[in-house]
mmCIF file of C-alpha atoms and ligand atoms in Angstrom:
data_model
loop_
_atom_site.group_PDB
_atom_site.id
_atom_site.type_symbol
_atom_site.label_atom_id
_atom_site.label_comp_id
_atom_site.label_asym_id
_atom_site.label_seq_id
_atom_site.Cartn_x
_atom_site.Cartn_y
_atom_site.Cartn_z
ATOM 1 C CA MET Q 237 41.578 46.954 30.192
ATOM 2 C CA THR Q 238 45.302 46.437 30.409
ATOM 3 C CA MET Q 239 46.864 43.462 28.684
ATOM 4 C CA PRO Q 240 48.437 40.640 30.698
ATOM 5 C CA SER Q 241 52.083 41.374 31.445
ATOM 6 C CA ALA Q 242 55.160 39.648 32.831
ATOM 7 C CA THR Q 243 57.996 41.894 33.950
ATOM 8 C CA ILE Q 244 61.353 40.816 35.305
ATOM 9 C CA ARG Q 245 63.777 42.826 37.407
ATOM 10 C CA ALA Q 246 66.569 42.357 39.919
ATOM 11 C CA PHE Q 247 65.397 41.447 43.406
ATOM 12 C CA GLY Q 248 68.711 41.254 45.256
ATOM 13 C CA GLU Q 249 71.707 39.104 46.014
ATOM 14 C CA LEU Q 250 72.075 36.066 48.213
ATOM 15 C CA SER Q 251 74.711 36.048 50.944
ATOM 16 C CA ASP Q 252 77.122 34.382 48.451
ATOM 17 C CA ALA Q 253 76.408 37.238 45.959
ATOM 18 C CA THR Q 254 74.258 35.127 43.588
ATOM 19 C CA PRO Q 255 71.777 37.509 41.928
ATOM 20 C CA VAL Q 256 68.068 36.800 42.332
ATOM 21 C CA GLU Q 257 65.322 38.156 40.084
ATOM 22 C CA LYS Q 258 61.654 38.829 40.597
ATOM 23 C CA VAL Q 259 58.909 38.438 38.001
ATOM 24 C CA THR Q 260 55.555 40.176 38.377
ATOM 25 C CA LEU Q 261 52.635 38.637 36.491
ATOM 26 C CA LYS Q 262 49.466 40.656 35.933
ATOM 27 C CA ASN Q 263 46.203 39.664 34.305
ATOM 28 C CA ARG Q 264 43.323 41.811 33.031
ATOM 29 C CA HIS Q 265 41.327 41.388 36.226
ATOM 30 C CA HIS Q 266 43.751 42.980 38.689
ATOM 31 C CA ILE Q 267 45.362 39.771 39.869
ATOM 32 C CA GLU Q 268 49.105 40.047 40.424
ATOM 33 C CA VAL Q 269 51.568 37.305 41.275
ATOM 34 C CA ASP Q 270 55.211 37.886 42.271
ATOM 35 C CA VAL Q 271 57.711 35.061 41.839
ATOM 36 C CA ILE Q 272 61.419 35.119 42.701
ATOM 37 C CA SER Q 273 64.147 32.965 41.162
ATOM 38 C CA LEU Q 274 65.204 31.727 44.614
ATOM 39 C CA GLY Q 275 63.130 28.599 45.091
ATOM 40 C CA GLY Q 276 60.507 29.622 42.523
ATOM 41 C CA ILE Q 277 58.949 31.256 45.575
ATOM 42 C CA ILE Q 278 55.617 33.028 45.194
ATOM 43 C CA THR Q 279 56.140 36.061 47.398
ATOM 44 C CA ARG Q 280 52.782 37.796 46.868
ATOM 45 C CA ILE Q 281 49.381 37.170 45.277
ATOM 46 C CA LEU Q 282 47.121 40.204 45.039
ATOM 47 C CA THR Q 283 43.461 39.475 44.322
ATOM 48 C CA PRO Q 284 40.349 41.656 44.560
ATOM 49 C CA ASP Q 285 37.752 40.884 47.237
ATOM 50 C CA ALA Q 286 33.988 40.979 46.608
ATOM 51 C CA ASP Q 287 34.104 44.827 46.723
ATOM 52 C CA GLY Q 288 37.077 45.054 44.364
ATOM 53 C CA GLN Q 289 39.561 45.795 47.158
ATOM 54 C CA SER Q 290 42.921 44.100 46.506
ATOM 55 C CA ASP Q 291 44.908 42.365 49.229
ATOM 56 C CA ASN Q 292 47.868 40.044 49.384
ATOM 57 C CA ILE Q 293 46.466 36.585 50.170
ATOM 58 C CA VAL Q 294 49.732 34.688 50.782
ATOM 59 C CA TYR Q 295 52.393 34.911 53.462
ATOM 60 C CA GLY Q 296 55.586 36.465 52.185
ATOM 61 C CA LEU Q 297 58.834 37.920 53.471
ATOM 62 C CA GLU Q 298 60.439 41.219 52.634
ATOM 63 C CA THR Q 299 64.092 40.435 51.961
ATOM 64 C CA LEU Q 300 66.158 37.730 50.350
ATOM 65 C CA ALA Q 301 68.026 37.282 53.637
ATOM 66 C CA ASP Q 302 64.665 36.405 55.220
ATOM 67 C CA TYR Q 303 63.962 33.843 52.491
ATOM 68 C CA GLU Q 304 67.460 32.357 52.796
ATOM 69 C CA GLN Q 305 66.759 31.688 56.473
ATOM 70 C CA ASP Q 306 63.139 30.626 56.122
ATOM 71 C CA GLY Q 307 62.474 27.106 57.346
ATOM 72 C CA ALA Q 308 58.721 27.124 56.755
ATOM 73 C CA TYR Q 309 58.857 26.861 52.935
ATOM 74 C CA LEU Q 310 56.758 30.027 52.544
ATOM 75 C CA GLY Q 311 55.487 30.126 48.937
ATOM 76 C CA ALA Q 312 58.193 27.730 47.774
ATOM 77 C CA LEU Q 313 58.424 25.301 44.945
ATOM 78 C CA VAL Q 314 59.207 22.116 46.875
ATOM 79 C CA GLY Q 315 61.360 19.185 45.680
ATOM 80 C CA ARG Q 316 62.827 16.809 44.865
ATOM 81 C CA TYR Q 317 60.442 15.056 47.211
ATOM 82 C CA ALA Q 318 57.769 17.111 48.930
ATOM 83 C CA ASN Q 319 56.757 15.894 52.412
ATOM 84 C CA ARG Q 320 58.471 13.245 54.504
ATOM 85 C CA ILE Q 321 60.569 10.183 53.729
ATOM 86 C CA SER Q 322 60.925 7.954 56.776
ATOM 87 C CA GLY Q 323 64.459 7.924 58.176
ATOM 88 C CA GLY Q 324 65.598 9.656 54.966
ATOM 89 C CA LYS Q 325 66.028 6.182 53.471
ATOM 90 C CA PHE Q 326 64.638 4.351 50.484
ATOM 91 C CA SER Q 327 65.763 1.768 47.992
ATOM 92 C CA LEU Q 328 65.293 1.609 44.264
ATOM 93 C CA ASP Q 329 66.275 -1.346 42.049
ATOM 94 C CA GLY Q 330 67.957 -2.952 45.079
ATOM 95 C CA VAL Q 331 70.183 0.066 45.779
ATOM 96 C CA ASP Q 332 69.830 1.790 49.178
ATOM 97 C CA TYR Q 333 69.894 5.585 49.263
ATOM 98 C CA ALA Q 334 70.377 7.872 52.267
ATOM 99 C CA LEU Q 335 68.993 11.396 52.080
ATOM 100 C CA ALA Q 336 69.699 14.280 54.435
ATOM 101 C CA THR Q 337 67.515 14.162 57.565
ATOM 102 C CA ASN Q 338 66.261 17.665 58.294
ATOM 103 C CA ASN Q 339 63.073 16.930 60.262
ATOM 104 C CA GLY Q 340 63.907 14.817 63.291
ATOM 105 C CA SER Q 341 64.831 11.445 61.852
ATOM 106 C CA ASN Q 342 62.972 12.157 58.571
ATOM 107 C CA HIS Q 343 63.819 13.770 55.280
ATOM 108 C CA LEU Q 344 61.399 16.674 54.634
ATOM 109 C CA HIS Q 345 60.703 18.685 51.467
ATOM 110 C CA GLY Q 346 63.900 17.782 49.599
ATOM 111 C CA GLY Q 347 66.379 18.352 52.435
ATOM 112 C CA GLU Q 348 68.366 21.276 53.806
ATOM 113 C CA GLN Q 349 69.220 22.541 50.300
ATOM 114 C CA GLY Q 350 65.984 21.551 48.617
ATOM 115 C CA PHE Q 351 64.594 23.182 45.473
ATOM 116 C CA ASN Q 352 63.300 26.046 47.642
ATOM 117 C CA LYS Q 353 66.930 27.088 48.264
ATOM 118 C CA LYS Q 354 68.137 26.824 44.652
ATOM 119 C CA VAL Q 355 68.255 29.663 42.188
ATOM 120 C CA TRP Q 356 66.164 28.850 39.121
ATOM 121 C CA GLN Q 357 66.532 30.277 35.646
ATOM 122 C CA MET Q 358 63.419 32.351 34.932
ATOM 123 C CA THR Q 359 61.981 33.257 31.523
ATOM 124 C CA PRO Q 360 58.870 35.444 31.597
ATOM 125 C CA PHE Q 361 56.280 35.437 28.795
ATOM 126 C CA ALA Q 362 52.960 37.096 27.992
ATOM 127 C CA THR Q 363 50.196 36.254 25.490
ATOM 128 C CA GLN Q 364 46.827 37.828 24.620
ATOM 129 C CA ASN Q 365 45.190 36.161 27.612
ATOM 130 C CA SER Q 366 47.943 35.075 29.996
ATOM 131 C CA ALA Q 367 51.209 36.034 31.635
ATOM 132 C CA GLY Q 368 53.689 33.531 32.942
ATOM 133 C CA VAL Q 369 57.170 32.471 33.815
ATOM 134 C CA ILE Q 370 59.132 29.336 32.948
ATOM 135 C CA LEU Q 371 61.474 28.166 35.722
ATOM 136 C CA LYS Q 372 64.313 25.778 34.956
ATOM 137 C CA LEU Q 373 66.710 23.897 37.191
ATOM 138 C CA VAL Q 374 69.162 21.037 36.700
ATOM 139 C CA SER Q 375 69.684 19.167 39.954
ATOM 140 C CA PRO Q 376 72.944 17.171 39.778
ATOM 141 C CA ASP Q 377 73.253 13.435 40.382
ATOM 142 C CA GLY Q 378 73.565 12.948 44.156
ATOM 143 C CA ASP Q 379 71.957 16.281 45.073
ATOM 144 C CA GLN Q 380 70.780 15.922 48.717
ATOM 145 C CA GLY Q 381 71.437 12.181 48.285
ATOM 146 C CA TYR Q 382 68.993 11.644 45.376
ATOM 147 C CA PRO Q 383 70.126 9.516 42.437
ATOM 148 C CA GLY Q 384 70.182 10.839 38.876
ATOM 149 C CA GLU Q 385 70.617 14.226 37.268
ATOM 150 C CA LEU Q 386 67.134 15.706 37.264
ATOM 151 C CA SER Q 387 66.120 18.377 34.738
ATOM 152 C CA VAL Q 388 63.100 20.278 35.987
ATOM 153 C CA GLU Q 389 60.870 22.764 34.223
ATOM 154 C CA VAL Q 390 58.005 24.493 35.975
ATOM 155 C CA THR Q 391 55.639 26.905 34.240
ATOM 156 C CA TYR Q 392 53.484 29.293 36.257
ATOM 157 C CA THR Q 393 50.756 30.816 34.037
ATOM 158 C CA LEU Q 394 48.383 33.506 35.298
ATOM 159 C CA THR Q 395 45.367 33.447 32.993
ATOM 160 C CA ASP Q 396 42.566 35.889 32.272
ATOM 161 C CA ASP Q 397 40.253 33.199 33.664
ATOM 162 C CA ASN Q 398 41.759 34.116 37.042
ATOM 163 C CA THR Q 399 43.744 30.952 37.474
ATOM 164 C CA LEU Q 400 47.375 30.392 38.328
ATOM 165 C CA ASP Q 401 48.060 27.245 36.337
ATOM 166 C CA MET Q 402 51.263 25.467 37.358
ATOM 167 C CA GLN Q 403 52.771 22.694 35.260
ATOM 168 C CA PHE Q 404 55.715 20.688 36.620
ATOM 169 C CA VAL Q 405 57.784 18.394 34.386
ATOM 170 C CA ALA Q 406 61.052 16.559 34.999
ATOM 171 C CA THR Q 407 63.344 14.016 33.362
ATOM 172 C CA THR Q 408 66.217 11.976 34.786
ATOM 173 C CA ASN Q 409 69.270 10.061 33.549
ATOM 174 C CA LYS Q 410 69.013 7.373 36.298
ATOM 175 C CA PRO Q 411 66.061 5.799 38.100
ATOM 176 C CA THR Q 412 64.997 8.227 40.821
ATOM 177 C CA ILE Q 413 62.016 9.559 42.774
ATOM 178 C CA VAL Q 414 60.212 12.867 42.220
ATOM 179 C CA ASN Q 415 57.362 14.658 43.961
ATOM 180 C CA LEU Q 416 57.064 18.393 43.330
ATOM 181 C CA THR Q 417 54.570 20.813 44.818
ATOM 182 C CA GLN Q 418 53.852 24.439 45.665
ATOM 183 C CA HIS Q 419 53.889 25.499 49.322
ATOM 184 C CA SER Q 420 51.971 28.801 49.444
ATOM 185 C CA TYR Q 421 50.454 29.772 52.788
ATOM 186 C CA PHE Q 422 47.058 31.359 52.110
ATOM 187 C CA ASN Q 423 44.929 33.700 54.163
ATOM 188 C CA LEU Q 424 42.048 34.820 51.954
ATOM 189 C CA ALA Q 425 41.226 37.753 54.261
ATOM 190 C CA GLY Q 426 44.850 38.908 53.997
ATOM 191 C CA THR Q 427 45.175 38.946 57.785
ATOM 192 C CA GLY Q 428 43.974 37.303 60.999
ATOM 193 C CA SER Q 429 43.269 33.644 61.665
ATOM 194 C CA VAL Q 430 42.106 31.111 59.072
ATOM 195 C CA LEU Q 431 39.880 29.274 61.526
ATOM 196 C CA ASP Q 432 36.762 30.985 60.104
ATOM 197 C CA HIS Q 433 37.612 30.131 56.491
ATOM 198 C CA GLU Q 434 35.230 27.487 55.123
ATOM 199 C CA LEU Q 435 36.857 24.501 53.468
ATOM 200 C CA GLN Q 436 35.542 21.762 51.244
ATOM 201 C CA LEU Q 437 38.037 18.945 50.577
ATOM 202 C CA ASN Q 438 36.908 16.360 48.070
ATOM 203 C CA SER Q 439 38.485 13.389 49.772
ATOM 204 C CA GLN Q 440 37.114 10.469 51.752
ATOM 205 C CA PHE Q 441 40.401 9.236 53.277
ATOM 206 C CA ILE Q 442 43.595 10.478 54.863
ATOM 207 C CA THR Q 443 46.883 8.638 55.262
ATOM 208 C CA PRO Q 444 46.952 8.668 59.099
ATOM 209 C CA VAL Q 445 50.380 9.183 60.652
ATOM 210 C CA ASP Q 446 52.436 7.735 63.477
ATOM 211 C CA ASN Q 447 54.324 9.837 66.017
ATOM 212 C CA ASN Q 448 57.032 10.546 63.417
ATOM 213 C CA ILE Q 449 54.319 12.041 61.126
ATOM 214 C CA ILE Q 450 54.929 9.122 58.745
ATOM 215 C CA PRO Q 451 51.890 7.304 57.286
ATOM 216 C CA CYS Q 452 51.003 4.127 59.154
ATOM 217 C CA ALA Q 453 49.510 1.040 57.590
ATOM 218 C CA GLU Q 454 45.907 1.709 56.586
ATOM 219 C CA LEU Q 455 44.032 4.623 55.067
ATOM 220 C CA MET Q 456 41.599 6.257 57.506
ATOM 221 C CA ALA Q 457 38.058 7.133 56.424
ATOM 222 C CA VAL Q 458 37.243 10.762 57.284
ATOM 223 C CA ALA Q 459 33.518 10.061 57.816
ATOM 224 C CA ASP Q 460 32.460 10.800 61.405
ATOM 225 C CA THR Q 461 35.847 12.315 62.278
ATOM 226 C CA PRO Q 462 37.131 15.934 62.528
ATOM 227 C CA PHE Q 463 38.888 15.274 59.191
ATOM 228 C CA ASP Q 464 35.653 15.224 57.209
ATOM 229 C CA PHE Q 465 35.500 18.301 54.932
ATOM 230 C CA THR Q 466 33.453 16.588 52.212
ATOM 231 C CA THR Q 467 30.747 19.159 52.901
ATOM 232 C CA PRO Q 468 32.062 22.672 53.669
ATOM 233 C CA LYS Q 469 32.828 23.547 57.280
ATOM 234 C CA THR Q 470 35.101 26.081 58.923
ATOM 235 C CA ILE Q 471 38.726 25.059 59.352
ATOM 236 C CA GLY Q 472 38.424 25.834 63.062
ATOM 237 C CA ARG Q 473 35.232 23.951 63.864
ATOM 238 C CA ASP Q 474 36.863 20.687 64.920
ATOM 239 C CA ILE Q 475 40.574 21.584 64.944
ATOM 240 C CA ASP Q 476 40.939 21.337 68.718
ATOM 241 C CA THR Q 477 39.040 18.071 69.061
ATOM 242 C CA GLN Q 478 40.908 15.467 71.125
ATOM 243 C CA HIS Q 479 41.461 13.216 68.133
ATOM 244 C CA GLU Q 480 44.726 11.248 68.115
ATOM 245 C CA GLN Q 481 45.587 12.374 64.570
ATOM 246 C CA LEU Q 482 45.000 16.058 65.382
ATOM 247 C CA LEU Q 483 47.171 15.748 68.480
ATOM 248 C CA LEU Q 484 49.983 14.165 66.442
ATOM 249 C CA GLY Q 485 49.878 16.981 63.880
ATOM 250 C CA SER Q 486 49.125 19.781 66.400
ATOM 251 C CA GLY Q 487 46.171 20.443 64.112
ATOM 252 C CA TYR Q 488 45.657 19.494 60.483
ATOM 253 C CA ASP Q 489 48.913 18.363 58.869
ATOM 254 C CA HIS Q 490 47.711 15.405 56.856
ATOM 255 C CA ASN Q 491 47.701 13.979 53.389
ATOM 256 C CA TYR Q 492 44.193 13.609 51.955
ATOM 257 C CA VAL Q 493 43.752 10.886 49.368
ATOM 258 C CA LEU Q 494 42.485 12.123 45.994
ATOM 259 C CA LYS Q 495 43.129 8.946 44.009
ATOM 260 C CA THR Q 496 44.758 5.599 44.712
ATOM 261 C CA GLU Q 497 46.159 5.119 41.212
ATOM 262 C CA ALA Q 498 48.119 7.692 39.247
ATOM 263 C CA SER Q 499 46.147 9.267 36.382
ATOM 264 C CA PRO Q 500 46.425 12.545 34.470
ATOM 265 C CA ALA Q 501 42.824 13.589 35.203
ATOM 266 C CA LEU Q 502 42.613 17.106 36.644
ATOM 267 C CA ALA Q 503 39.961 17.470 39.351
ATOM 268 C CA GLU Q 504 38.901 19.996 41.953
ATOM 269 C CA ALA Q 505 40.509 18.869 45.204
ATOM 270 C CA ALA Q 506 39.556 21.759 47.466
ATOM 271 C CA CYS Q 507 37.483 24.929 47.667
ATOM 272 C CA VAL Q 508 38.030 27.560 50.362
ATOM 273 C CA TYR Q 509 35.690 30.493 51.053
ATOM 274 C CA GLU Q 510 36.427 33.427 53.334
ATOM 275 C CA PRO Q 511 33.174 35.125 54.387
ATOM 276 C CA THR Q 512 34.348 38.682 55.251
ATOM 277 C CA SER Q 513 36.190 39.292 51.952
ATOM 278 C CA GLY Q 514 34.029 36.951 49.884
ATOM 279 C CA ARG Q 515 37.189 35.471 48.348
ATOM 280 C CA VAL Q 516 37.150 31.914 47.040
ATOM 281 C CA LEU Q 517 40.155 29.750 46.225
ATOM 282 C CA LYS Q 518 39.814 26.442 44.408
ATOM 283 C CA VAL Q 519 42.718 24.029 44.085
ATOM 284 C CA LEU Q 520 42.654 21.633 41.149
ATOM 285 C CA THR Q 521 45.226 18.948 40.531
ATOM 286 C CA ASP Q 522 46.022 15.598 38.937
ATOM 287 C CA ALA Q 523 48.172 14.538 41.926
ATOM 288 C CA PRO Q 524 47.131 11.515 43.994
ATOM 289 C CA GLY Q 525 47.121 13.391 47.312
ATOM 290 C CA ILE Q 526 46.936 16.813 48.912
ATOM 291 C CA GLN Q 527 48.533 17.849 52.202
ATOM 292 C CA PHE Q 528 46.278 20.090 54.265
ATOM 293 C CA TYR Q 529 48.413 22.008 56.767
ATOM 294 C CA THR Q 530 47.090 24.665 59.133
ATOM 295 C CA ALA Q 531 50.483 26.281 59.849
ATOM 296 C CA ASN Q 532 50.592 24.636 63.260
ATOM 297 C CA PHE Q 533 54.354 24.997 63.488
ATOM 298 C CA LEU Q 534 54.537 28.642 62.423
ATOM 299 C CA ALA Q 535 55.765 31.027 65.125
ATOM 300 C CA ALA Q 536 54.113 34.440 65.434
ATOM 301 C CA GLU Q 537 56.275 37.076 63.728
ATOM 302 C CA THR Q 538 55.968 40.285 61.800
ATOM 303 C CA SER Q 539 57.507 40.168 58.353
ATOM 304 C CA GLY Q 540 59.441 43.080 56.891
ATOM 305 C CA THR Q 541 56.325 44.156 54.979
ATOM 306 C CA GLY Q 542 54.483 44.599 58.279
ATOM 307 C CA GLN Q 543 52.355 41.533 57.572
ATOM 308 C CA GLU Q 544 51.780 39.504 60.726
ATOM 309 C CA HIS Q 545 52.342 35.765 60.501
ATOM 310 C CA HIS Q 546 50.627 33.581 63.069
ATOM 311 C CA ARG Q 547 50.253 29.951 63.954
ATOM 312 C CA ARG Q 548 47.016 28.986 62.184
ATOM 313 C CA GLY Q 549 46.978 32.347 60.434
ATOM 314 C CA ALA Q 550 47.372 30.592 57.087
ATOM 315 C CA PHE Q 551 46.699 27.243 55.468
ATOM 316 C CA CYS Q 552 48.566 25.233 52.850
ATOM 317 C CA LEU Q 553 46.982 22.858 50.343
ATOM 318 C CA GLU Q 554 49.884 21.013 48.752
ATOM 319 C CA PRO Q 555 49.049 18.573 45.940
ATOM 320 C CA GLN Q 556 51.573 15.730 46.023
ATOM 321 C CA CYS Q 557 52.337 12.027 46.013
ATOM 322 C CA PHE Q 558 51.574 10.453 49.366
ATOM 323 C CA PRO Q 559 54.210 10.974 52.069
ATOM 324 C CA ASP Q 560 56.876 8.238 52.267
ATOM 325 C CA THR Q 561 55.756 6.702 48.965
ATOM 326 C CA PRO Q 562 59.308 5.492 48.141
ATOM 327 C CA ASN Q 563 58.952 3.090 51.094
ATOM 328 C CA ARG Q 564 55.378 2.096 50.317
ATOM 329 C CA ALA Q 565 54.639 -0.298 47.467
ATOM 330 C CA ASP Q 566 50.893 0.180 48.190
ATOM 331 C CA PHE Q 567 50.946 3.926 47.323
ATOM 332 C CA PRO Q 568 50.802 5.393 43.775
ATOM 333 C CA SER Q 569 54.422 5.384 42.592
ATOM 334 C CA ALA Q 570 56.811 8.348 42.752
ATOM 335 C CA THR Q 571 59.500 6.596 40.689
ATOM 336 C CA LEU Q 572 60.819 8.254 37.529
ATOM 337 C CA LEU Q 573 62.880 6.278 35.035
ATOM 338 C CA PRO Q 574 65.189 7.523 32.266
ATOM 339 C CA GLY Q 575 63.153 8.055 29.084
ATOM 340 C CA GLU Q 576 59.992 8.890 31.041
ATOM 341 C CA GLN Q 577 58.648 12.341 31.842
ATOM 342 C CA TYR Q 578 57.346 13.240 35.287
ATOM 343 C CA SER Q 579 54.408 15.578 34.939
ATOM 344 C CA THR Q 580 51.991 17.092 37.416
ATOM 345 C CA ARG Q 581 49.701 20.088 37.455
ATOM 346 C CA ILE Q 582 48.318 22.374 40.149
ATOM 347 C CA VAL Q 583 45.754 25.100 39.447
ATOM 348 C CA TYR Q 584 44.771 27.825 41.900
ATOM 349 C CA ALA Q 585 41.452 29.333 40.740
ATOM 350 C CA PHE Q 586 40.664 32.705 42.326
ATOM 351 C CA GLY Q 587 37.185 34.166 42.651
ATOM 352 C CA VAL Q 588 34.629 35.819 44.903
ATOM 353 C CA ARG Q 589 31.199 34.854 46.083
HETATM 354 C C1 BGC R 151 54.359 19.852 56.446
HETATM 355 C C2 BGC R 151 54.539 20.345 57.867
HETATM 356 C C3 BGC R 151 55.738 21.231 57.915
HETATM 357 C C4 BGC R 151 55.529 22.361 56.936
HETATM 358 C C5 BGC R 151 56.670 23.338 56.879
HETATM 359 C C6 BGC R 151 54.180 21.031 55.560
HETATM 360 O O1 BGC R 151 54.045 20.613 54.252
HETATM 361 O O2 BGC R 151 53.286 18.976 56.339
HETATM 362 O O3 BGC R 151 54.659 19.289 58.768
HETATM 363 O O4 BGC R 151 55.949 21.744 59.205
HETATM 364 O O5 BGC R 151 55.317 21.850 55.654
HETATM 365 O O6 BGC R 151 57.852 22.709 56.667
#
């Protein structure tokens, strides 16, 4: 069996001639993960199906030019604040801040030049039983309107236990807000719709949204609604139900509550099973919430690799703080102070059944 490996090579140049690299991680069990230094984007994840046949199970694009233009955050490392901030406004210690509004009147996923559009410094590594890459970025004070210089370090580790273990840490020199996540679009069959994938989501509540897709006052219990995935069901079973929340999101595009107080405990948030390939994906995290998004806003297109992207042809499970937390004293905090360390962890566990 071949040892885990992490290889780095040139991937291309951005339109302003900035060079971008690509790292390929391989483990002993034929799992391969490609990561580029633009946006810490995961461009490909190859995993074997139940018969040992490998397929790419995430949406990717062929060229850097495609990634520079991408507005769907395909595979991206999202920050400084994943998800929406109402009106792009928040205040901290009595100071009002205005962020770029790039989603109607809201700030979404860190703004127009969010972390997905920055070039990160990548350092690959390999051990006896893992292969990984450390990604580093310093986001200057005022970047996209956020206060404080933020130093971010993200480590993606592909293990021989068939997990992609992602650790996110950050420090700041002024009080600020942070909420980092990973925005991979999965299709465990490699192609087609995800409506027949079976999902279990270990959450009893969502943060229901208003018509700006911003959480409204109360949590909503999922019991007896199309949002209940506490026992496995197909993603498509109830997706077209005439439920107000599904109409607002054009499908599932909601934050599921995992915990109501921040804690470092890692737990299984979701398990997805795709019956034709037999592939299973589990998502573990210590984050308080997880956005379940069924790619409702994705337009049908064929990527340069020939892979077809469709509306509802992929799903995202994005561990995160709740949307609009900086404006919500009742949500687990997203504030980071100088001297503290922000830390969160996301694990994708790959398998077959
Ligand atoms: C959001 C969607 C958004 C998508 C792509 C998801 O995390 O919940 O509303 O369209 O990202 O930007």
